[in-house]
Short mmCIF file of C-alpha atoms and ligand atoms in Angstrom, two decimals:
data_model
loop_
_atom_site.label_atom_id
_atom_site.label_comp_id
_atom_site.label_asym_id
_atom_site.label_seq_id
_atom_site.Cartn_x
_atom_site.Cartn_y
_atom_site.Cartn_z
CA UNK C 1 135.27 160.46 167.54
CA UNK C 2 132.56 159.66 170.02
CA UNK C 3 133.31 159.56 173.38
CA UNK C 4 133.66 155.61 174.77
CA UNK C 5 134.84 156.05 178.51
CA UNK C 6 131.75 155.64 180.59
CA UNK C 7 133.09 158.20 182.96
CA UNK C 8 133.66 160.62 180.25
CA UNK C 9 130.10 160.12 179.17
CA UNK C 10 128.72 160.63 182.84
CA UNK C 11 130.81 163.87 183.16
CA UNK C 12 129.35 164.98 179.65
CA UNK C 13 125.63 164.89 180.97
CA UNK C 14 124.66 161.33 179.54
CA UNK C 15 122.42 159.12 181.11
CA UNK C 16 123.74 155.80 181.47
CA UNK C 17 121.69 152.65 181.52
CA UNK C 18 124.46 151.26 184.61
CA UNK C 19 126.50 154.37 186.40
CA UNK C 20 130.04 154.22 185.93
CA UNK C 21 131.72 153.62 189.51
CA UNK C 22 135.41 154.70 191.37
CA UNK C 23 135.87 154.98 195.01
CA UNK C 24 137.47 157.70 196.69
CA UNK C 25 140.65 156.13 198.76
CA UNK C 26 140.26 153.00 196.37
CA UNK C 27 143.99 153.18 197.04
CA UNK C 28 144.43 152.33 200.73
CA UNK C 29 145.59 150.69 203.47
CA UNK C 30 142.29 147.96 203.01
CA UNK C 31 144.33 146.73 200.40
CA UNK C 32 147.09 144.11 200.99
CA UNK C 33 148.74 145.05 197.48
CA UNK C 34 148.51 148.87 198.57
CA UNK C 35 150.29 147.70 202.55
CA UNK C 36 153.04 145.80 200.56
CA UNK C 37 153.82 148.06 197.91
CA UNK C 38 153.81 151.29 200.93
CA UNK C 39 156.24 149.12 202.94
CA UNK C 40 158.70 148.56 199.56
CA UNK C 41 158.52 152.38 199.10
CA UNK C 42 159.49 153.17 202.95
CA UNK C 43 156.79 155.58 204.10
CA UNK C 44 153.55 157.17 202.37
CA UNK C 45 155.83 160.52 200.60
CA UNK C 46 158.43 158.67 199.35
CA UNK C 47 155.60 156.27 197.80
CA UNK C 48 153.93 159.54 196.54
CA UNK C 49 157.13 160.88 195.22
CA UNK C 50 158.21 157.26 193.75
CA UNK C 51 156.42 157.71 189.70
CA UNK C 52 156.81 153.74 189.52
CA UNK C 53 155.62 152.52 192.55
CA UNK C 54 152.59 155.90 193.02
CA UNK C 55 151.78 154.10 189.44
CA UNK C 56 151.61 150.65 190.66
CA UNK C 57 149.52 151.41 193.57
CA UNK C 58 147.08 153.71 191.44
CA UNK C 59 146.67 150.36 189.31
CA UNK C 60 145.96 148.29 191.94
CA UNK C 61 142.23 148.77 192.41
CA UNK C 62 141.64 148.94 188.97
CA UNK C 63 143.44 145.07 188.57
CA UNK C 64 140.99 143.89 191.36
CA UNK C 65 138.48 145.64 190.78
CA UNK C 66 137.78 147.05 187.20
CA UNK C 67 136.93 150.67 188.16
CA UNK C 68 135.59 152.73 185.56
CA UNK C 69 138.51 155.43 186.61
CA UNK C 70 142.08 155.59 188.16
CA UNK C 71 142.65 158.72 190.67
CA UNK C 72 146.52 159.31 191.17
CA UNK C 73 147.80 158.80 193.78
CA UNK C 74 149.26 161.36 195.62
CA UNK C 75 147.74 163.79 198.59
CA UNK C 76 146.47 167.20 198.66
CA UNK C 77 149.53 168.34 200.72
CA UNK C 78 152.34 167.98 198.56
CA UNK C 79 151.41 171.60 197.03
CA UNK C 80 151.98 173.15 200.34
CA UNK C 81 155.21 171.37 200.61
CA UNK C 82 156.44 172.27 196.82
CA UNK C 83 155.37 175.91 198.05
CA UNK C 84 157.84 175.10 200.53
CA UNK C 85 155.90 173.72 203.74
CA UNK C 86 157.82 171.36 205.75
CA UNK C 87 155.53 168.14 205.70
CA UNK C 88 155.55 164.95 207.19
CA UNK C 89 153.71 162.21 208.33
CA UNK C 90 153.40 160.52 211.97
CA UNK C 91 152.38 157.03 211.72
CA UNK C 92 148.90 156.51 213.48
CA UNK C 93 147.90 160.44 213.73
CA UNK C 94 148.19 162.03 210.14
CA UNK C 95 149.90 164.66 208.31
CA UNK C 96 152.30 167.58 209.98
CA UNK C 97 153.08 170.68 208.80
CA UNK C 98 155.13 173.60 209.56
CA UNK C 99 152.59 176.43 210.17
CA UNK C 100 151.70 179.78 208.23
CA UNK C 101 150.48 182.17 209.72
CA UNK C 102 151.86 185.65 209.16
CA UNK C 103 152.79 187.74 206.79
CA UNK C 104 156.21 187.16 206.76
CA UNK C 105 156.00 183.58 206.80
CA UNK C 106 153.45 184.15 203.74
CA UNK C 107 156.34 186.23 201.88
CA UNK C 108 158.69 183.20 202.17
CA UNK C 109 156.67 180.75 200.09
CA UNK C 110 158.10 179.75 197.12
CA UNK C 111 157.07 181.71 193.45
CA UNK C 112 154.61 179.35 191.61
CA UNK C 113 156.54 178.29 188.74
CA UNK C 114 159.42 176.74 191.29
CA UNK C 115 156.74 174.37 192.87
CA UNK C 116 157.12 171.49 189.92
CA UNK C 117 160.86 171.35 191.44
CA UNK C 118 158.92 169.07 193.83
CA UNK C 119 156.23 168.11 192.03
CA UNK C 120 157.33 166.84 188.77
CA UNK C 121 157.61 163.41 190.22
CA UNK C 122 153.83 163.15 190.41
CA UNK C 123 153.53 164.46 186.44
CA UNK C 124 155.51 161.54 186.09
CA UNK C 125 153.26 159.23 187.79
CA UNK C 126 150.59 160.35 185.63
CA UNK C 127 152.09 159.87 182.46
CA UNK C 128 153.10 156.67 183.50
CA UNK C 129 149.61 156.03 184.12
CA UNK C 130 147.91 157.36 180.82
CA UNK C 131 150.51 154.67 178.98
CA UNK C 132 149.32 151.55 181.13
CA UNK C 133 145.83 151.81 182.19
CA UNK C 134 142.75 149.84 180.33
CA UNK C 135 141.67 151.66 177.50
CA UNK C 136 138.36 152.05 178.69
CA UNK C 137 139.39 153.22 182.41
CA UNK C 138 139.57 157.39 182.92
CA UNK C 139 142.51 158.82 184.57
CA UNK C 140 141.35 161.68 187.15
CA UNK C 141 143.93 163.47 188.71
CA UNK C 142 143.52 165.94 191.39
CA UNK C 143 144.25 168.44 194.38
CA UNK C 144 142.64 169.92 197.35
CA UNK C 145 140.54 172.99 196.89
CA UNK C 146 142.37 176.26 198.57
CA UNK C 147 140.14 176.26 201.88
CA UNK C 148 141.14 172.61 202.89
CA UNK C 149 144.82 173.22 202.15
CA UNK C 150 144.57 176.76 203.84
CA UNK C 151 142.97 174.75 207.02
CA UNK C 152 146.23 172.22 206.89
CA UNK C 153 148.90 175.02 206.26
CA UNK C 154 147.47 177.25 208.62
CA UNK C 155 147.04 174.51 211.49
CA UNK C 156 150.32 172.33 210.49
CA UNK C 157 148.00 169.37 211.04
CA UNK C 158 144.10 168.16 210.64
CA UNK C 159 141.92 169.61 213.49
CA UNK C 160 137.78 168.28 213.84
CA UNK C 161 136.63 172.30 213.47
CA UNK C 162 139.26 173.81 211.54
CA UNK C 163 139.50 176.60 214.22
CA UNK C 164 143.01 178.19 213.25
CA UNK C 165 142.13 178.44 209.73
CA UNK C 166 138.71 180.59 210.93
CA UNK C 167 140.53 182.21 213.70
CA UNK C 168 143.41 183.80 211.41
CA UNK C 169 140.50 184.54 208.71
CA UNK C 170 139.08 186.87 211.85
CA UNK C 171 142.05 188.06 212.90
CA UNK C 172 144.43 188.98 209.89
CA UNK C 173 142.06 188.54 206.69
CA UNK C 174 144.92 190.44 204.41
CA UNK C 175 147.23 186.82 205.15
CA UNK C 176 144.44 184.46 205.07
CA UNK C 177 143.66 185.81 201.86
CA UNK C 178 147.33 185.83 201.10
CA UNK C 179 147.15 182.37 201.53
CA UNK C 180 144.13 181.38 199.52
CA UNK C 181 145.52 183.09 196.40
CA UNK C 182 148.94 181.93 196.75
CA UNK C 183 147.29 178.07 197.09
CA UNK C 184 144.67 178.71 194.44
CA UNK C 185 147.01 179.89 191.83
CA UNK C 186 149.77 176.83 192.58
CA UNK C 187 146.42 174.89 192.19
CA UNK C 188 145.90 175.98 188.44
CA UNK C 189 149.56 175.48 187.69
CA UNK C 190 149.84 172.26 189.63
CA UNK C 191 146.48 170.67 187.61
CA UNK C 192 147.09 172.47 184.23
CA UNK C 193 150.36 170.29 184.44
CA UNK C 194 149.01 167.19 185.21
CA UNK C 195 146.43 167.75 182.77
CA UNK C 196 149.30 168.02 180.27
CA UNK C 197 150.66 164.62 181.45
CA UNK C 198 147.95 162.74 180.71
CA UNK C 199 144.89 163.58 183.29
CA UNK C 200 141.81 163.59 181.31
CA UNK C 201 139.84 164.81 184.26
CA UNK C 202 140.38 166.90 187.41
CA UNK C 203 138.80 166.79 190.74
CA UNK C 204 138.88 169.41 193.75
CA UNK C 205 138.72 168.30 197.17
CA UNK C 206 136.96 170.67 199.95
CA UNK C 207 136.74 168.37 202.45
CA UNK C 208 136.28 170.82 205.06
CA UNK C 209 133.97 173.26 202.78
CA UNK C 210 131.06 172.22 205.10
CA UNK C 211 132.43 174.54 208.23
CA UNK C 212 132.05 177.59 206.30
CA UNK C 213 129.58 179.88 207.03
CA UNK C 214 127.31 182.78 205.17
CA UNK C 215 129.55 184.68 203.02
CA UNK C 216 132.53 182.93 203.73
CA UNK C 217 131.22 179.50 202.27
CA UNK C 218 131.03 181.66 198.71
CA UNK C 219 134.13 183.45 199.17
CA UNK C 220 136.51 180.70 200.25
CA UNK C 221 134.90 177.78 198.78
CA UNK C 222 133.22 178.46 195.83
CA UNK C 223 135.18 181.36 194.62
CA UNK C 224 138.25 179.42 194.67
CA UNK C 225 137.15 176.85 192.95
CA UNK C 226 135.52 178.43 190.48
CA UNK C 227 139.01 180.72 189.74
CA UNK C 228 140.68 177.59 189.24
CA UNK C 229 137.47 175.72 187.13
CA UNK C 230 137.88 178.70 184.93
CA UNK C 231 141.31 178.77 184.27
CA UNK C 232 141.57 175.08 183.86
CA UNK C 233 138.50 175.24 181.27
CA UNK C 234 140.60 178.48 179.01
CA UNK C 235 143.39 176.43 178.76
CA UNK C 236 142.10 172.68 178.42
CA UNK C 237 138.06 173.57 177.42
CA UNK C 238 137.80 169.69 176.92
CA UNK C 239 138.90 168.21 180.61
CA UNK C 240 135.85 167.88 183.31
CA UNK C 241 136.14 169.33 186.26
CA UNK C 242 134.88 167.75 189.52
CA UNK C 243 133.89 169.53 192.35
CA UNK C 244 133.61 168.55 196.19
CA UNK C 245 132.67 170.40 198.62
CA UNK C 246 132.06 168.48 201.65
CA UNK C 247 129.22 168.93 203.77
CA UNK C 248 127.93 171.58 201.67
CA UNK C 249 124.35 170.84 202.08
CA UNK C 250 121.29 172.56 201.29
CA UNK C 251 124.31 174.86 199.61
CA UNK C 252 124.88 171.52 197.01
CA UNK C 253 121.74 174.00 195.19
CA UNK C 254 123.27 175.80 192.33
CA UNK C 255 126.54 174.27 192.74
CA UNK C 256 127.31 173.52 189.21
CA UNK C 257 126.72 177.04 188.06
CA UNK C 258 128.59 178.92 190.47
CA UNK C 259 131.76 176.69 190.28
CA UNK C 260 131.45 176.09 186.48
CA UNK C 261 131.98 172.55 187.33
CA UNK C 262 130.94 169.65 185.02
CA UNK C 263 130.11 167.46 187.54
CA UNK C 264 129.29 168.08 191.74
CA UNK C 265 130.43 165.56 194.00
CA UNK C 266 128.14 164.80 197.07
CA UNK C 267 128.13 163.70 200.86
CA UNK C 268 126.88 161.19 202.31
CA UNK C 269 124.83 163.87 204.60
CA UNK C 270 122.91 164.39 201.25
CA UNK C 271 119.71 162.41 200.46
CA UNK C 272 120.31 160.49 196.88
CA UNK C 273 116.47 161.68 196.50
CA UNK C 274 116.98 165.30 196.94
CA UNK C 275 120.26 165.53 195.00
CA UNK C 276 118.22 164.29 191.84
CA UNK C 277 115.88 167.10 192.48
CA UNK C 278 117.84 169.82 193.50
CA UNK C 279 121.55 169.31 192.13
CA UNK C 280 121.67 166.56 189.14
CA UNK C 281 119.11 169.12 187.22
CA UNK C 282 122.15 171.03 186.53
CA UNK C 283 124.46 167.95 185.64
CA UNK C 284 126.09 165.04 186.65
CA UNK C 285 126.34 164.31 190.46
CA UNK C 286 128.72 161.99 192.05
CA UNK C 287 128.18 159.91 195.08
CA UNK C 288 127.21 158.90 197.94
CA UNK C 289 126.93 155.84 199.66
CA UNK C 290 128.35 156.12 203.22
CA UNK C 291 131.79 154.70 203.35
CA UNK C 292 130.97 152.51 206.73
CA UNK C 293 129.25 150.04 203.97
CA UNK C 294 132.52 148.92 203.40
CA UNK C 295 133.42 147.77 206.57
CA UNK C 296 129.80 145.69 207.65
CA UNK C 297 128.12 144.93 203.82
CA UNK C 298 125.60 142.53 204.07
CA UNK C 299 121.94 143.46 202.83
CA UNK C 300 122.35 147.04 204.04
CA UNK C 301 124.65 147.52 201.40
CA UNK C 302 122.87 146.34 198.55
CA UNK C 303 119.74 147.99 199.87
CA UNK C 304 121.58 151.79 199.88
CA UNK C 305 123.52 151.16 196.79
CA UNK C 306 120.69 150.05 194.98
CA UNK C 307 118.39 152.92 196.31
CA UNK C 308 121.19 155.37 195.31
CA UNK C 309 121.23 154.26 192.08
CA UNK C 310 117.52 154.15 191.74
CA UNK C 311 117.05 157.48 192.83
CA UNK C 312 120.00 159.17 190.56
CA UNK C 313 119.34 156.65 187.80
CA UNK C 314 117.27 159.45 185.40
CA UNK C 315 120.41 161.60 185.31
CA UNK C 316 124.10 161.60 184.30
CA UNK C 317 125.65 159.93 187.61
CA UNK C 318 128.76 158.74 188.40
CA UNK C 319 128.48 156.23 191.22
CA UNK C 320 131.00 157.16 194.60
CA UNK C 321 130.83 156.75 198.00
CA UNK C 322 130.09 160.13 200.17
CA UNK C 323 134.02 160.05 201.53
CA UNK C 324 137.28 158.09 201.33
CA UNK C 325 137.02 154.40 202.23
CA UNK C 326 138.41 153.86 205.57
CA UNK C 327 141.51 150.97 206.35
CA UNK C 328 139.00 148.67 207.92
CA UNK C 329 137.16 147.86 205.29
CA UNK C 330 136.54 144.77 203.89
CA UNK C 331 137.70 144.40 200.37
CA UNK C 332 134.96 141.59 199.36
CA UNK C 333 132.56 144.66 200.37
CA UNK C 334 133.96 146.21 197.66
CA UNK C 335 133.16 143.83 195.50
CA UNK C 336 129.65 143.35 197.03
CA UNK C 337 129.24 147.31 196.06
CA UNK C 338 130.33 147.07 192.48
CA UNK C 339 128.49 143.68 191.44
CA UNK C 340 125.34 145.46 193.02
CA UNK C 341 125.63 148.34 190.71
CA UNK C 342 126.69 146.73 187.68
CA UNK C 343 124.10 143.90 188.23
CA UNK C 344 121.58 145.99 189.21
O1 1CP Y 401 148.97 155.51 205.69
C1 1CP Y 401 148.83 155.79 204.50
O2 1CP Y 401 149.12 155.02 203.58
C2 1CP Y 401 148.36 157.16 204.23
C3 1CP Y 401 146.89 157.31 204.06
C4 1CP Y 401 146.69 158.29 202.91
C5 1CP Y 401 146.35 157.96 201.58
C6 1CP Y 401 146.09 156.59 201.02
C7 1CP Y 401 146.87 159.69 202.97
C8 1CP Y 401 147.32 160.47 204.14
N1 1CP Y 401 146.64 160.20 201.70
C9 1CP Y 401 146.33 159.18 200.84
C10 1CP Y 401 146.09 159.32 199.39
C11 1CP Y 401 145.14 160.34 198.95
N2 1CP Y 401 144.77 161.45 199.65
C12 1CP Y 401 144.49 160.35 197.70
C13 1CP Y 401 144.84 159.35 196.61
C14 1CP Y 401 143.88 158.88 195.70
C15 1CP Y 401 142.74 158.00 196.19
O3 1CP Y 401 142.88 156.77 196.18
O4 1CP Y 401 141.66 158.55 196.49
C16 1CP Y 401 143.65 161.49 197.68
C17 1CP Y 401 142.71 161.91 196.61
C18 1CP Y 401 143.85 162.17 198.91
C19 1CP Y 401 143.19 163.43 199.25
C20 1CP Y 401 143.30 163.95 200.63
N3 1CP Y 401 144.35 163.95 201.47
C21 1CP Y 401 142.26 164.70 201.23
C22 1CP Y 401 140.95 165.04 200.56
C23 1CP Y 401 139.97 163.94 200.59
C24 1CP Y 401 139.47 163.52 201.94
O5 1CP Y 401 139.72 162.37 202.32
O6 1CP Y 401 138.81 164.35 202.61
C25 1CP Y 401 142.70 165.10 202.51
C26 1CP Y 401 141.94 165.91 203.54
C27 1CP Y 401 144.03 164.62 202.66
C28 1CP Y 401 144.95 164.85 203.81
C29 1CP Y 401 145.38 163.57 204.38
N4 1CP Y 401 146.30 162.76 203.79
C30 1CP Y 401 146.44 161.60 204.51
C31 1CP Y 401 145.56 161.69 205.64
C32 1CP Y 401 145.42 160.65 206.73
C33 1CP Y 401 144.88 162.93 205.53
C34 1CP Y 401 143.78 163.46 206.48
C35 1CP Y 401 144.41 164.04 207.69
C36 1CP Y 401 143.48 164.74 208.67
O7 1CP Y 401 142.55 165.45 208.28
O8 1CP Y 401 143.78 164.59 209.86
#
């Protein structure tokens, strides 16, 4: 049967007359719904642990808004804590983890197949959502790439130059690279089982890809990512991949090949224009207005998204912003964003 889901399409290399559109974050704290619903579950894990209530806030957006696709909700670091990471969350500063950094500490992470213990809660979630979204919406379901998680395990916490993560890769590269592989192979069995729930497509957040270097940019980001593209694609050939990596710039050149990835996910750092040249020639591209739209709209807004779309409009695109919508954003911006794209 053909393929309906205007996401689907994008990811499949079709050009569409209007781009499909999600929003990274479009689950957040800019949302009333999303505040009330956090406060009912207690705090943000026990929300991402809770299948009915992670459900109801993946659905939110789409209810408001009519996004072309649902991303579950969850967080990149609950597959360090399933590995068995201590995690938690201070209110106002961000995620906390207890710290790897040695080999011993390396040794005492949990075997792969124990991490759905922890995790099956979010399979849940997802099948959940593949039973109650809109026909025509696309569930993507997801997880950080292994060099963001590595930078979060390794620092127990999110630092602005991801220093620890390069420092141990210096110092002891036999446990750094313990690390990747132990992260990039709970990745594959972490996805392949939310692909079996119900995700019909997967994306891979390297949100910190951008503060690689040389060498270390192909062997940390891409390589990764392209392990777990592959594995993903011999056991589920049908499910797109996404890939991010952040801030990869001129590096966005080629991007599709080397990762195998159906579709490449820019930055805002990236020029719509150049992208069309340089990256959508291989395939779809995702992206990229800048996120601070959202918080001061107005003509600037139209003006970008319209430009964006413009100037990926000959290709398969997927429209996005270029990072996660921030908490002070304006939800009628939103709105503003989505009725400019659809209405051209
Ligand atoms: O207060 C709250 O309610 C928590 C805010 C929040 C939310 C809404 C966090 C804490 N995580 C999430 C959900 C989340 N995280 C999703 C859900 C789906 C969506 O709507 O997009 C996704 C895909 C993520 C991914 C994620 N978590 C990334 C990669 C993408 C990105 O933004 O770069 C990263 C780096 C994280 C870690 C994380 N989780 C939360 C915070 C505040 C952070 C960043 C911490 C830091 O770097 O200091």
């Amino acid at each position: 049967m053909a393929q309906q889901k205007t996401i689907l399409r994008a990811l499949a290399g079709e050009t569409l007359d209007t781009p499909p559109i999600w929003m990274m974050r479009q689950a957040g704290r800019y949302l009333p719904e999303y505040k009330a619903t956090r406060a009912q579950a207690g705090d943000f894990l026990s929300l991402c642990y809770n299948p009915e209530l992670a459900a109801e806030v993946t659905l939110q957006p789409i209810r408001r808004y009519g996004f072309d696709a649902a991303i579950l909700f969850a967080d990149i670091l609950l597959l360090p804590q399933a590995l068995g990471a201590d995690l938690w969350f201070v209110t106002g500063e961000g995620p906390r983890l207890s710290t790897i950094t040695s080999a011993d500490e390396l040794s005492k992470l949990k075997p792969t197949d124990a991490i759905h213990d922890t995790l099956s809660p979010v399979y849940e979630t997802v099948k959940i959502l593949s039973e109650e979204l809109p026909k025509e919406t696309t569930l993507i379901g997801f997880a950080g790439a292994p060099w963001t998680v590595a930078t979060y395990m390794i620092a127990g916490q999110g630092t602005p130059d991801q220093g620890p993560a390069h420092a141990l890769k210096a110092e002891n590269r036999p446990v750094f690279e313990g690390i990747i592989d132990r992260i990039t192979e709970g990745t594959i069995a972490y996805l392949s089982k939310q692909i079996e729930a119900g995700a019909e497509c997967v994306k891979l957040f390297d949100s910190w890809a951008g503060s690689l270097q040389g060498d270390d940019f192909k062997d940390f980001s891409v390589k990764p990512m392209q392990q777990i593209t592959a594995a993903l694609k011999e056991k589920h050939p049908d499910i797109p991949v996404i890939a991010f990596p952040r801030g990869a710039g001129t590096k966005y050149t080629g991007m599709h090949a080397a990762i195998g990835a159906d579709c490449v996910a820019i930055d805002d750092r990236v020029d719509a224009a150049w992208a069309a040249k340089h990256v959508q020639i291989d395939g779809c591209v995702q992206g990229n207005l800048k996120s601070s739209h959202m918080v001061t709209g107005g003509d600037a807004l139209v003006s970008e998204t319209r430009r964006i779309c413009d100037a990926l409009g000959k290709g398969p695109h997927i429209f996005n912003l270029g990072h996660g919508i921030t908490p002070d954003a304006d939800p009628a911006n939103v709105q503003l964003m989505i009725d400019t794209v659809r209405g051209g």
